[in-house]
Coordinates of C-alpha atoms in Angstrom, one line a residue:
X30 CA 0.3 0.4 0.2
X31 CA 1.5 2.8 -1.1
X32 CA 1.0 6.6 1.5
X33 CA -1.9 8.0 0.2
X34 CA -4.1 4.6 0.2
X35 CA -2.8 4.1 3.5
X36 CA -4.0 8.3 4.7
X37 CA -7.8 6.9 2.9
X38 CA -7.9 4.1 5.1
X39 CA -7.1 6.3 8.6
X40 CA -9.4 8.7 7.1
X41 CA -12.4 5.8 6.8
X42 CA -11.1 4.8 10.2
X43 CA -11.9 8.1 11.8
X44 CA -14.9 8.7 9.9
X45 CA -16.3 5.0 11.4
X46 CA -15.5 5.8 14.9
X47 CA -17.4 9.5 14.0
X48 CA -20.3 8.0 13.4
X49 CA -20.7 5.2 16.3
X50 CA -20.5 7.3 18.8
X51 CA -18.4 10.9 18.2
X52 CA -18.4 12.0 21.6
X53 CA -17.0 9.3 23.3
X54 CA -13.9 8.5 20.3
X55 CA -13.1 12.5 20.0
X56 CA -9.4 11.5 20.5
X57 CA -9.1 8.7 18.6
X58 CA -10.6 10.3 15.7
X59 CA -8.2 13.5 16.1
X60 CA -5.7 10.7 16.2
X61 CA -6.2 9.1 12.8
X62 CA -7.1 12.1 11.2
X63 CA -3.4 13.7 12.8
X64 CA -1.8 10.9 11.2
X65 CA -3.3 10.3 7.7
X66 CA -2.1 13.4 7.3
X67 CA 1.4 13.3 8.3
X68 CA 1.4 9.7 6.4
X69 CA 0.0 11.6 3.3
X70 CA 3.0 14.1 3.2
X71 CA 5.4 12.1 4.7
X72 CA 9.3 12.3 3.0
X73 CA 9.1 8.3 2.9
X74 CA 6.9 5.6 1.6
X75 CA 5.4 4.0 5.5
X76 CA 6.3 0.9 4.3
X77 CA 9.9 1.4 3.4
X78 CA 9.9 2.7 7.4
X79 CA 8.1 -0.3 8.7
X80 CA 10.9 -2.4 6.9
X81 CA 13.5 -0.3 9.0
X82 CA 11.5 -0.6 11.9
X83 CA 10.9 3.4 12.1
X84 CA 6.7 2.9 11.4
X85 CA 6.7 5.6 15.0
X86 CA 9.1 7.9 13.8
X87 CA 6.5 9.8 11.8
X88 CA 4.7 12.0 13.5
X89 CA 1.1 11.2 14.7
X90 CA 1.7 7.8 14.9
X91 CA 1.5 6.1 18.6
X92 CA 1.9 2.7 19.5
X93 CA -1.6 2.0 19.1
X94 CA -1.7 2.9 15.4
X95 CA 1.6 1.3 14.8
X96 CA 0.4 -1.8 15.8
X97 CA -2.4 -1.6 13.3
X98 CA -0.2 -0.9 10.6
X99 CA 2.3 -3.0 11.5
X100 CA -0.8 -6.0 11.0
X101 CA -1.7 -4.1 7.8
X102 CA 1.8 -4.3 6.3
X103 CA 2.6 -8.4 7.5
X104 CA -1.0 -10.0 6.5
X105 CA -2.4 -7.4 4.7
X106 CA -5.8 -6.7 7.1
X107 CA -6.0 -5.6 10.4
X108 CA -8.3 -7.4 12.5
X109 CA -9.4 -4.4 14.3
X110 CA -10.2 -2.3 11.3
X111 CA -12.2 -5.2 9.9
X112 CA -14.3 -4.9 13.7
X113 CA -14.5 -1.0 13.1
X114 CA -15.9 -0.4 9.7
X115 CA -18.6 -3.9 10.3
X116 CA -21.9 -2.7 9.3
X117 CA -21.4 0.5 7.4
X118 CA -21.7 0.8 3.6
X119 CA -19.1 0.7 1.8
X120 CA -19.8 3.5 -0.8
X121 CA -20.0 5.9 2.2
X122 CA -16.6 6.8 1.5
X123 CA -16.8 6.7 -1.8
X124 CA -19.7 9.9 -0.9
X125 CA -16.9 11.5 1.1
X126 CA -14.5 12.6 -1.5
X127 CA -17.2 14.7 -2.1
X128 CA -16.0 18.2 -0.7
X129 CA -18.8 19.6 2.3
X130 CA -19.9 15.5 2.2
X131 CA -18.4 14.2 6.3
X132 CA -19.4 10.8 7.6
X133 CA -22.9 12.2 8.8
X134 CA -23.5 13.4 5.7
X135 CA -22.7 10.4 3.6
X136 CA -24.5 7.9 6.2
X137 CA -28.1 9.3 6.3
X138 CA -27.6 10.2 2.0
X139 CA -27.2 6.4 1.6
X140 CA -29.5 5.1 4.2
X141 CA -32.0 7.9 3.4
X142 CA -32.2 8.1 -0.7
X143 CA -30.5 5.2 -1.0
X144 CA -27.4 6.6 -2.7
X145 CA -25.0 4.0 -4.0
X146 CA -22.7 5.7 -6.3
X147 CA -21.8 9.5 -6.8
X148 CA -24.0 8.8 -10.1
X149 CA -27.1 8.7 -7.6
X150 CA -25.4 11.3 -5.7
X151 CA -26.0 13.8 -8.4
X152 CA -29.2 12.5 -9.8
X153 CA -30.8 12.6 -6.9
X154 CA -29.9 15.8 -6.5
X155 CA -31.0 16.6 -9.7
X156 CA -34.3 15.8 -8.8
X157 CA -34.5 18.0 -5.6
X158 CA -34.4 14.6 -3.6
X159 CA -31.8 16.1 -1.1
X160 CA -33.8 19.6 -0.7
X161 CA -36.7 18.1 1.2
X162 CA -34.3 16.1 3.9
X163 CA -34.7 17.4 6.9
X164 CA -31.6 19.7 7.9
X165 CA -30.5 19.7 4.0
X166 CA -32.6 22.4 2.0
X167 CA -31.9 23.8 -1.3
X168 CA -28.4 25.6 -0.6
X169 CA -27.3 22.6 1.0
X170 CA -28.8 20.7 -3.0
X171 CA -26.6 23.7 -5.0
X172 CA -23.3 22.9 -2.8
X173 CA -23.1 19.0 -3.2
X174 CA -24.2 19.7 -7.2
X175 CA -21.2 22.1 -7.1
X176 CA -18.7 19.8 -5.1
X177 CA -19.5 17.2 -7.3
X178 CA -18.2 19.5 -10.6
X179 CA -15.4 20.2 -8.7
X180 CA -14.9 16.3 -8.3
X181 CA -15.0 15.9 -12.1
X182 CA -12.5 18.5 -13.0
X183 CA -9.6 16.7 -10.7
X184 CA -7.0 14.7 -12.6
X185 CA -4.6 12.6 -11.4
X186 CA -2.1 14.5 -9.6
X187 CA 0.7 14.8 -6.7
X188 CA 1.2 17.7 -4.2
X189 CA 4.7 19.6 -5.6
X190 CA 6.5 17.9 -2.4
X191 CA 5.8 14.6 -2.3
X192 CA 6.8 14.7 -6.0
X193 CA 9.5 16.2 -5.4
X194 CA 10.4 13.6 -2.8
X195 CA 10.0 10.6 -4.7
X196 CA 12.0 12.8 -7.9
X197 CA 14.9 14.2 -5.0
X198 CA 15.4 9.8 -4.3
X199 CA 15.5 8.6 -7.6
X200 CA 17.9 11.1 -9.2
X201 CA 20.1 10.7 -6.2
X202 CA 20.2 6.6 -7.0
X203 CA 20.5 7.8 -10.6
X204 CA 23.8 10.6 -9.4
X205 CA 24.8 6.6 -8.1
X206 CA 25.8 5.5 -11.4
X207 CA 29.6 6.3 -13.0
X208 CA 27.8 7.0 -16.2
X209 CA 25.7 9.7 -14.8
X210 CA 27.5 13.2 -15.4
X211 CA 23.8 15.4 -14.1
X212 CA 20.2 14.4 -13.4
X213 CA 17.6 17.0 -13.4
X214 CA 13.9 17.0 -13.0
X215 CA 12.1 18.3 -16.2
X216 CA 8.5 19.8 -16.1
X217 CA 6.0 21.3 -13.6
X218 CA 8.4 19.7 -11.4
X219 CA 11.4 21.7 -12.5
X220 CA 8.4 24.6 -12.4
X221 CA 7.6 24.2 -8.7
X222 CA 3.8 24.0 -9.8
X223 CA 1.9 23.0 -7.3
X224 CA 0.9 20.1 -8.1
X225 CA 2.4 17.8 -10.5
X226 CA 1.6 14.5 -13.2
X227 CA 3.8 12.7 -13.8
X228 CA 7.5 13.2 -13.0
X229 CA 10.1 13.2 -15.9
X230 CA 13.8 13.1 -14.8
X231 CA 16.9 14.2 -18.0
X232 CA 19.9 12.9 -17.2
X233 CA 23.5 14.2 -19.1
X234 CA 25.7 11.1 -20.4
X235 CA 27.4 9.6 -23.2
X236 CA 26.0 5.9 -22.3
X237 CA 22.1 5.6 -23.0
X238 CA 22.5 2.1 -22.5
X239 CA 23.5 1.7 -19.1
X240 CA 22.0 4.8 -17.9
X241 CA 18.6 3.2 -18.4
X242 CA 20.0 0.0 -17.2
X243 CA 20.3 1.8 -14.3
X244 CA 17.1 3.3 -13.9
X245 CA 15.2 0.3 -14.0
X246 CA 16.6 -0.8 -11.6
X247 CA 15.5 1.7 -9.2
X248 CA 15.0 -0.2 -5.9
X249 CA 11.8 1.2 -5.2
X250 CA 9.6 1.1 -8.7
X251 CA 6.3 -0.7 -8.5
X252 CA 7.1 -2.0 -12.1
X253 CA 9.1 -1.0 -15.5
X254 CA 6.1 0.5 -18.0
X255 CA 8.8 0.6 -20.9
X256 CA 12.8 0.5 -21.7
X257 CA 14.2 2.1 -24.9
X258 CA 17.8 3.4 -26.2
X259 CA 17.3 6.8 -25.3
X260 CA 14.1 6.6 -22.8
X261 CA 12.7 4.7 -20.0
X262 CA 9.4 4.8 -18.2
X263 CA 8.3 2.8 -14.8
X264 CA 5.7 3.3 -12.1
X265 CA 6.6 3.9 -8.7
X266 CA 4.0 2.9 -5.5
X267 CA 1.4 5.2 -5.6
X268 CA 0.7 5.2 -9.2
X269 CA 3.0 7.9 -10.0
X270 CA 4.8 7.1 -13.7
X271 CA 8.3 8.6 -13.9
X272 CA 9.6 8.8 -17.5
X273 CA 13.4 9.1 -18.1
X274 CA 15.5 10.1 -20.9
X275 CA 19.1 10.6 -22.0
X276 CA 21.3 13.2 -24.0
X277 CA 24.4 13.9 -24.8
X278 CA 26.6 16.3 -22.6
X279 CA 26.4 19.0 -25.2
X280 CA 23.7 18.9 -26.1
X281 CA 21.9 18.9 -22.3
X282 CA 21.3 22.2 -22.4
X283 CA 18.7 22.5 -25.0
X284 CA 16.6 19.3 -23.9
X285 CA 16.5 20.8 -20.2
X286 CA 15.1 24.0 -21.3
X287 CA 12.9 21.6 -24.1
X288 CA 11.3 19.5 -21.4
X289 CA 10.9 22.1 -19.1
X290 CA 8.2 23.7 -21.0
X291 CA 5.8 24.6 -20.2
X292 CA 4.4 24.5 -23.8
X293 CA 3.2 27.8 -23.7
X294 CA 7.0 29.7 -22.9
X295 CA 8.2 27.0 -25.9
X296 CA 5.7 28.3 -28.0
X297 CA 6.3 32.0 -27.5
X298 CA 10.1 30.9 -27.5
X299 CA 9.4 29.5 -31.0
X300 CA 8.1 32.0 -32.7
X301 CA 10.9 34.6 -31.3
X302 CA 13.7 31.9 -33.1
X303 CA 11.7 31.9 -36.6
X304 CA 11.0 35.8 -36.5
X305 CA 14.9 36.2 -36.0
X306 CA 15.7 33.1 -38.9
X307 CA 16.2 29.9 -36.2
X308 CA 14.6 27.1 -35.2
X309 CA 14.4 24.8 -31.6
X310 CA 14.9 22.0 -30.7
X311 CA 15.4 19.3 -27.6
X312 CA 19.2 18.8 -29.6
X313 CA 20.0 22.9 -30.1
X314 CA 19.2 25.9 -32.0
X315 CA 19.5 25.0 -36.0
X316 CA 20.7 29.0 -37.1
X317 CA 21.3 29.2 -41.6
X318 CA 20.8 25.2 -41.6
X319 CA 23.2 24.8 -39.2
X320 CA 22.6 22.7 -35.8
X321 CA 24.2 24.5 -32.4
X322 CA 24.4 22.4 -29.5
X323 CA 23.9 24.4 -26.0
X324 CA 25.5 22.8 -23.0
X325 CA 23.5 24.6 -20.5
X326 CA 20.4 26.7 -20.9
X327 CA 22.2 29.5 -19.6
X328 CA 24.1 28.9 -23.5
X329 CA 20.7 28.1 -25.0
X330 CA 19.2 31.5 -24.4
X331 CA 21.9 33.2 -24.8
X332 CA 22.3 32.1 -28.2
X333 CA 18.6 33.8 -28.5
X334 CA 19.8 37.1 -26.9
X335 CA 18.4 36.5 -23.8
X336 CA 19.3 36.6 -20.0
X337 CA 19.1 33.3 -18.0
X338 CA 15.0 32.8 -17.5
X339 CA 14.4 30.6 -13.7
X340 CA 12.9 27.3 -14.6
X341 CA 9.7 28.8 -12.2
X342 CA 8.8 32.2 -14.4
X343 CA 9.0 30.3 -17.4
X344 CA 4.6 30.2 -18.3
X345 CA 4.5 33.0 -21.2
X346 CA 3.9 35.9 -18.7
X347 CA 6.3 38.6 -19.7
X348 CA 9.1 36.7 -18.7
X349 CA 10.4 36.4 -22.6
X350 CA 10.4 40.5 -23.2
X351 CA 11.9 40.7 -19.7
X352 CA 14.7 38.5 -20.7
X353 CA 15.3 40.3 -23.7
X354 CA 15.3 43.9 -22.3
X355 CA 17.7 43.1 -18.9
X356 CA 14.4 43.5 -16.4
X357 CA 14.1 40.0 -14.7
X358 CA 13.4 40.2 -10.7
X359 CA 16.4 38.8 -8.8
X360 CA 14.6 36.2 -7.4
X361 CA 13.9 35.6 -3.7
X362 CA 16.5 32.5 -2.5
X363 CA 15.5 30.3 0.5
X364 CA 18.7 31.6 1.7
X365 CA 17.2 35.4 2.1
X366 CA 14.9 33.8 4.5
X367 CA 15.5 35.1 8.3
X368 CA 12.2 34.0 9.9
X369 CA 8.8 31.6 10.0
X370 CA 6.4 33.8 10.7
X371 CA 3.4 30.9 11.3
X372 CA 4.5 27.6 13.5
X373 CA 2.2 25.6 15.9
X374 CA 3.5 24.4 19.1
X375 CA 1.9 21.8 21.4
X376 CA 1.8 24.5 24.3
X377 CA -1.9 23.9 24.9
X378 CA -4.4 27.3 24.9
X379 CA -7.5 24.9 24.1
X380 CA -8.5 25.5 20.3
X381 CA -11.1 23.8 19.0
X382 CA -8.2 23.3 16.5
X383 CA -5.6 20.9 15.9
X384 CA -2.4 21.8 18.5
X385 CA 0.8 21.3 17.1
X386 CA 3.1 18.2 17.6
X387 CA 6.8 19.7 18.8
X388 CA 7.4 21.6 21.9
X389 CA 7.9 25.1 21.8
X390 CA 12.0 24.2 23.0
X391 CA 11.8 21.7 20.0
X392 CA 10.9 23.9 17.8
X393 CA 13.2 27.2 18.8
X394 CA 15.9 24.4 18.2
X395 CA 14.9 23.1 15.1
X396 CA 14.4 26.5 13.6
X397 CA 17.9 28.2 14.9
X398 CA 19.8 24.7 13.3
X399 CA 17.8 26.7 10.2
X400 CA 19.8 29.8 10.7
X401 CA 16.4 31.9 11.2
X402 CA 16.7 34.7 13.6
X403 CA 13.5 35.1 14.8
X404 CA 9.8 33.1 14.8
X405 CA 7.0 33.6 15.9
X406 CA 4.1 31.1 17.5
X407 CA 0.8 31.2 16.1
X408 CA -1.5 29.0 18.3
X409 CA -5.2 29.1 17.0
X410 CA -7.4 31.2 19.9
X411 CA -9.2 29.1 22.3
X412 CA -12.1 27.7 21.1
X413 CA -14.6 30.7 21.5
X414 CA -17.6 28.4 22.0
X415 CA -16.5 26.5 25.1
X416 CA -14.7 29.3 27.1
X417 CA -15.9 32.9 27.7
X418 CA -13.9 36.0 27.2
X419 CA -12.3 35.4 31.1
X420 CA -11.2 32.2 30.4
X421 CA -9.6 33.3 26.8
X422 CA -7.9 35.8 28.4
X423 CA -5.9 34.0 31.3
X424 CA -4.7 31.6 28.7
X425 CA -3.8 34.0 26.4
X426 CA -1.7 35.4 29.1
X427 CA -0.6 31.9 30.1
X428 CA 0.9 31.7 26.5
X429 CA 2.3 35.1 26.9
X430 CA 4.7 34.5 29.8
X431 CA 5.3 31.1 28.6
X432 CA 7.6 33.0 25.3
X433 CA 8.6 34.9 27.8
X434 CA 10.0 32.4 29.5
X435 CA 11.5 31.2 26.3
X436 CA 13.0 34.6 25.3
X437 CA 14.8 35.1 28.4
X438 CA 16.4 31.4 29.5
X439 CA 15.9 29.0 26.9
X440 CA 16.8 31.7 23.5
X441 CA 19.2 32.9 25.2
X442 CA 21.2 29.6 26.6
X443 CA 20.3 26.8 23.9
X444 CA 20.3 29.2 20.6
X445 CA 22.6 30.4 17.9
X446 CA 21.6 32.1 15.6
X447 CA 17.6 32.7 17.1
X448 CA 17.2 36.0 18.4
X449 CA 13.7 36.7 19.4
X450 CA 10.9 34.2 19.6
X451 CA 7.6 35.9 19.4
X452 CA 4.0 35.9 20.9
X453 CA 1.3 35.7 18.3
X454 CA -1.9 33.9 17.2
X455 CA -3.8 32.7 14.5
X456 CA -7.4 33.9 14.8
X457 CA -10.4 32.9 13.4
X458 CA -12.4 35.4 11.4
X459 CA -16.0 35.8 11.7
X460 CA -18.8 35.2 9.0
X461 CA -20.0 38.4 10.2
X462 CA -15.8 39.5 10.1
X463 CA -15.1 40.3 13.7
X464 CA -12.5 38.2 15.4
X465 CA -12.9 35.3 18.0
X466 CA -11.2 36.8 20.0
X467 CA -11.8 39.9 22.6
X468 CA -9.9 43.4 22.4
X469 CA -7.8 42.9 25.4
X470 CA -6.5 39.2 23.8
X471 CA -4.8 41.4 21.2
X472 CA -3.3 43.3 24.0
X473 CA -1.0 40.7 25.1
X474 CA 0.0 39.9 21.5
X475 CA 3.1 41.4 20.0
X476 CA 1.0 40.6 16.5
X477 CA -1.6 38.5 14.8
X478 CA -2.6 36.6 12.2
X479 CA -6.1 36.1 10.6
X480 CA -7.6 33.1 8.8
X481 CA -10.7 31.7 7.2
X482 CA -11.7 28.3 8.6
X483 CA -15.4 28.6 8.0
X484 CA -18.4 29.9 5.9
X485 CA -16.2 29.3 3.2
X486 CA -19.3 30.0 0.2
X487 CA -20.2 33.3 1.3
X488 CA -20.4 35.5 -1.7
X489 CA -17.9 37.6 -2.6
X490 CA -18.8 41.2 -1.6
X491 CA -19.7 40.4 2.1
X492 CA -16.7 37.5 2.0
X493 CA -14.3 40.9 1.1
X494 CA -16.3 42.7 3.7
X495 CA -15.9 40.6 6.3
X496 CA -11.9 39.9 5.2
X497 CA -11.7 43.8 5.3
X498 CA -13.2 44.1 9.1
X499 CA -10.8 41.5 10.3
X500 CA -7.4 43.0 8.6
X501 CA -8.8 47.0 10.0
X502 CA -7.8 45.7 13.5
X503 CA -4.6 47.7 14.8
X504 CA -2.8 44.4 16.0
X505 CA -3.4 42.5 12.8
X506 CA -0.6 42.5 10.5
X507 CA -0.9 38.9 8.3
X508 CA -4.2 37.4 6.2
X509 CA -2.5 33.5 6.6
X510 CA -4.0 31.6 3.6
X511 CA -5.8 33.8 2.6
X512 CA -8.0 32.1 -0.2
X513 CA -8.5 29.1 2.5
X514 CA -8.2 26.9 -0.5
X515 CA -7.3 23.1 -0.1
X516 CA -5.4 21.5 -3.2
X517 CA -6.9 18.7 -4.4
X518 CA -10.0 18.7 -1.2
X519 CA -11.1 23.1 -1.9
X520 CA -11.6 25.3 -4.0
X521 CA -10.4 28.9 -2.6
X522 CA -12.6 32.0 -1.2
X523 CA -13.7 34.7 -4.1
X524 CA -12.6 37.7 -2.8
X525 CA -12.9 41.5 -4.5
X526 CA -8.7 41.3 -4.8
X527 CA -8.2 44.5 -6.0
X528 CA -9.7 46.1 -2.5
X529 CA -7.8 43.7 -0.8
X530 CA -4.8 44.3 -2.3
X531 CA -5.3 48.4 -1.5
X532 CA -6.5 47.9 1.6
X533 CA -3.1 45.8 2.6
X534 CA -1.0 48.4 0.7
X535 CA -2.0 51.8 2.6
X536 CA -2.8 50.3 5.8
X537 CA 0.6 48.4 6.2
X538 CA -0.9 44.8 6.3
X539 CA 0.6 41.6 5.0
X540 CA -0.6 38.3 2.4
X541 CA 1.0 35.6 4.0
X542 CA 2.4 32.9 1.7
X543 CA 1.5 29.5 3.7
X544 CA 4.1 27.0 2.4
X545 CA 1.7 23.8 3.9
X546 CA 1.7 21.3 1.0
X547 CA -2.2 21.1 0.4
X548 CA -1.7 25.2 0.7
X549 CA 0.7 26.5 -0.8
X550 CA -1.3 29.7 -0.7
X551 CA -1.6 32.5 -1.5
X552 CA -1.3 31.1 -5.0
X553 CA 1.4 32.1 -7.5
X554 CA -0.9 34.4 -9.9
X555 CA -2.2 36.4 -6.9
X556 CA 1.5 36.8 -5.2
X557 CA 2.5 38.2 -8.5
X558 CA -0.3 40.4 -8.6
X559 CA 0.5 41.6 -5.0
X560 CA 4.0 42.2 -6.1
X561 CA 2.5 44.5 -8.8
X562 CA 0.1 46.8 -6.4
X563 CA 3.5 46.9 -4.2
X564 CA 1.6 44.9 -1.2
X565 CA 4.3 43.1 1.2
X566 CA 3.9 38.9 1.7
X567 CA 4.9 36.6 5.2
X568 CA 5.8 33.5 5.0
X569 CA 5.4 30.9 6.7
X570 CA 5.5 26.9 6.7
X571 CA 2.2 26.5 9.3
X572 CA 3.8 23.8 10.9
X573 CA 2.4 21.4 13.6
X574 CA 5.5 19.4 14.0
X575 CA 8.9 20.8 14.1
X576 CA 9.9 18.8 11.0
X577 CA 7.6 20.5 8.8
X578 CA 9.3 23.9 9.1
X579 CA 11.9 22.5 6.5
X580 CA 8.6 22.9 4.2
X581 CA 9.6 26.8 3.7
X582 CA 11.4 25.4 0.6
X583 CA 7.9 25.2 -1.3
X584 CA 6.7 28.6 0.2
X585 CA 9.7 30.2 -1.7
X586 CA 9.0 28.0 -4.9
X587 CA 5.5 29.9 -4.9
X588 CA 7.3 33.3 -4.5
X589 CA 9.5 32.4 -7.1
X590 CA 7.0 31.9 -9.6
X591 CA 5.0 34.7 -8.2
X592 CA 7.9 36.9 -9.6
X593 CA 8.6 37.8 -6.0
X594 CA 11.7 39.5 -4.8
X595 CA 13.7 39.9 -1.2
X596 CA 12.1 43.1 -1.0
X597 CA 8.8 41.8 -1.3
X598 CA 9.1 39.5 1.2
X599 CA 8.7 40.4 5.4
X600 CA 10.6 37.4 6.6
X601 CA 13.3 38.7 4.5
X602 CA 13.8 41.8 7.3
X603 CA 15.9 41.9 10.0
X604 CA 14.9 41.2 13.7
X605 CA 15.3 45.2 14.0
X606 CA 13.5 46.0 11.0
X607 CA 10.9 43.6 11.4
X608 CA 10.4 45.0 14.9
X609 CA 10.0 48.3 13.7
X610 CA 6.9 46.5 10.8
X611 CA 4.8 45.5 13.9
X612 CA 5.4 48.6 16.4

């Protein structure tokens, strides 16, 4: 079983517990959901970790879940899992793939309408049968139809970090061969798009036969599809197809450029070349009937009279014109980042959201190893429904005191690069635009992030006013994961972005690029619009475990695809500069 399949299995167990006795099984449900998320985004295949006896090294997998997964890997099934799911209709889990349909909703639709498939669900919605069920109504029925359309539009694509890990391991394997001079990823993965289809690998070598023989002997493959003279294909666990192509070193740059794309970039490049009496291919540039090979991409673009265009920019959105006139941006790099401004620790302020899994001290040590100068702890606000105002204030005071103590003892004693830890909070924006924390609570923070975690389908104008109302609070500096999208799960909210940009620029508010793999939000297209509008951006990993701080590289990829430079990113400021910004 691949990681995605195991994650789906654990989510099914969580849903089963939810149906059978949600209150009694509340902690089990949370545990299984956390484990599923951790496994889906793990950088190693779970089966490999099990083989090495390291199953419990994965954040979120405790003793109990590890024992059940051990049985799955040994026998192909778990008696415990079978018992938990016993008596529940199997089609329930298919319905739960539809955004917005949870376990209880799926169960009711099946039992009250006899739904047996997604097709049955669509037919029932179109006939108006869902609207008449108590507790549903016309809006719920319309939402289900919209979610079904979204589901149909999905293609088999993988999150960028997942694809990057698979490609990285394979490239390491290829580099073990003495015949390989260089190996690179291609296509949307090399351009660092948020989701990636098949993985393509290019190899520089004068020995294609030996290189491809090494490729198809990759020990983690599921099966080999084909092997030719210069190309080969195979499938990895999780149904990930990988294609490899070999090119001689003196023409490697042309192949690298050609298969990195994008399609639109290459079309525009070819049109430019034709106008200037040239033609392009993966072998080089033909001028006056003579092929000029290019060993590097820099050489390829130079022969066209252009500056080198970074892969992230190759989308035919003005990069060719900028390369011709020497106006390409100097894109932000990972080494420019001095802070992580969204982190969740295990410090418990009784939130209704998931807690982090690492202590504040563990997170600080990890951030110190990464060379950051400062970080912010941004736990979710205390549950508004379970606490009165006084209780919320007491919880926030407790956290404020804990951070203050860390700054005056742990940071000074244990850290080489970290100079300060900020006391922040990620606060829910309520449907009417207020915040889930009282004004007195805001005064306890160094600064605040605000975000939307509910009521996603408010119309554009009301949603815009909702966000602007929250951003108007003086202590609020960052609008976190601004579209609220979940890649492959949920479309983003609708906002009047020109109004958001205008407000942020005038009031010194920042839009976050969230580096969490399922979000990568703000999307790159909106990053570019923000940069054009003069809006500053912040970056946060949204880490719930110390290891997830390493996801910052994917946030940087989004920023680069959005043409962002160091000057556009708040996290590139020194500590003293940042402190002035939040005064």
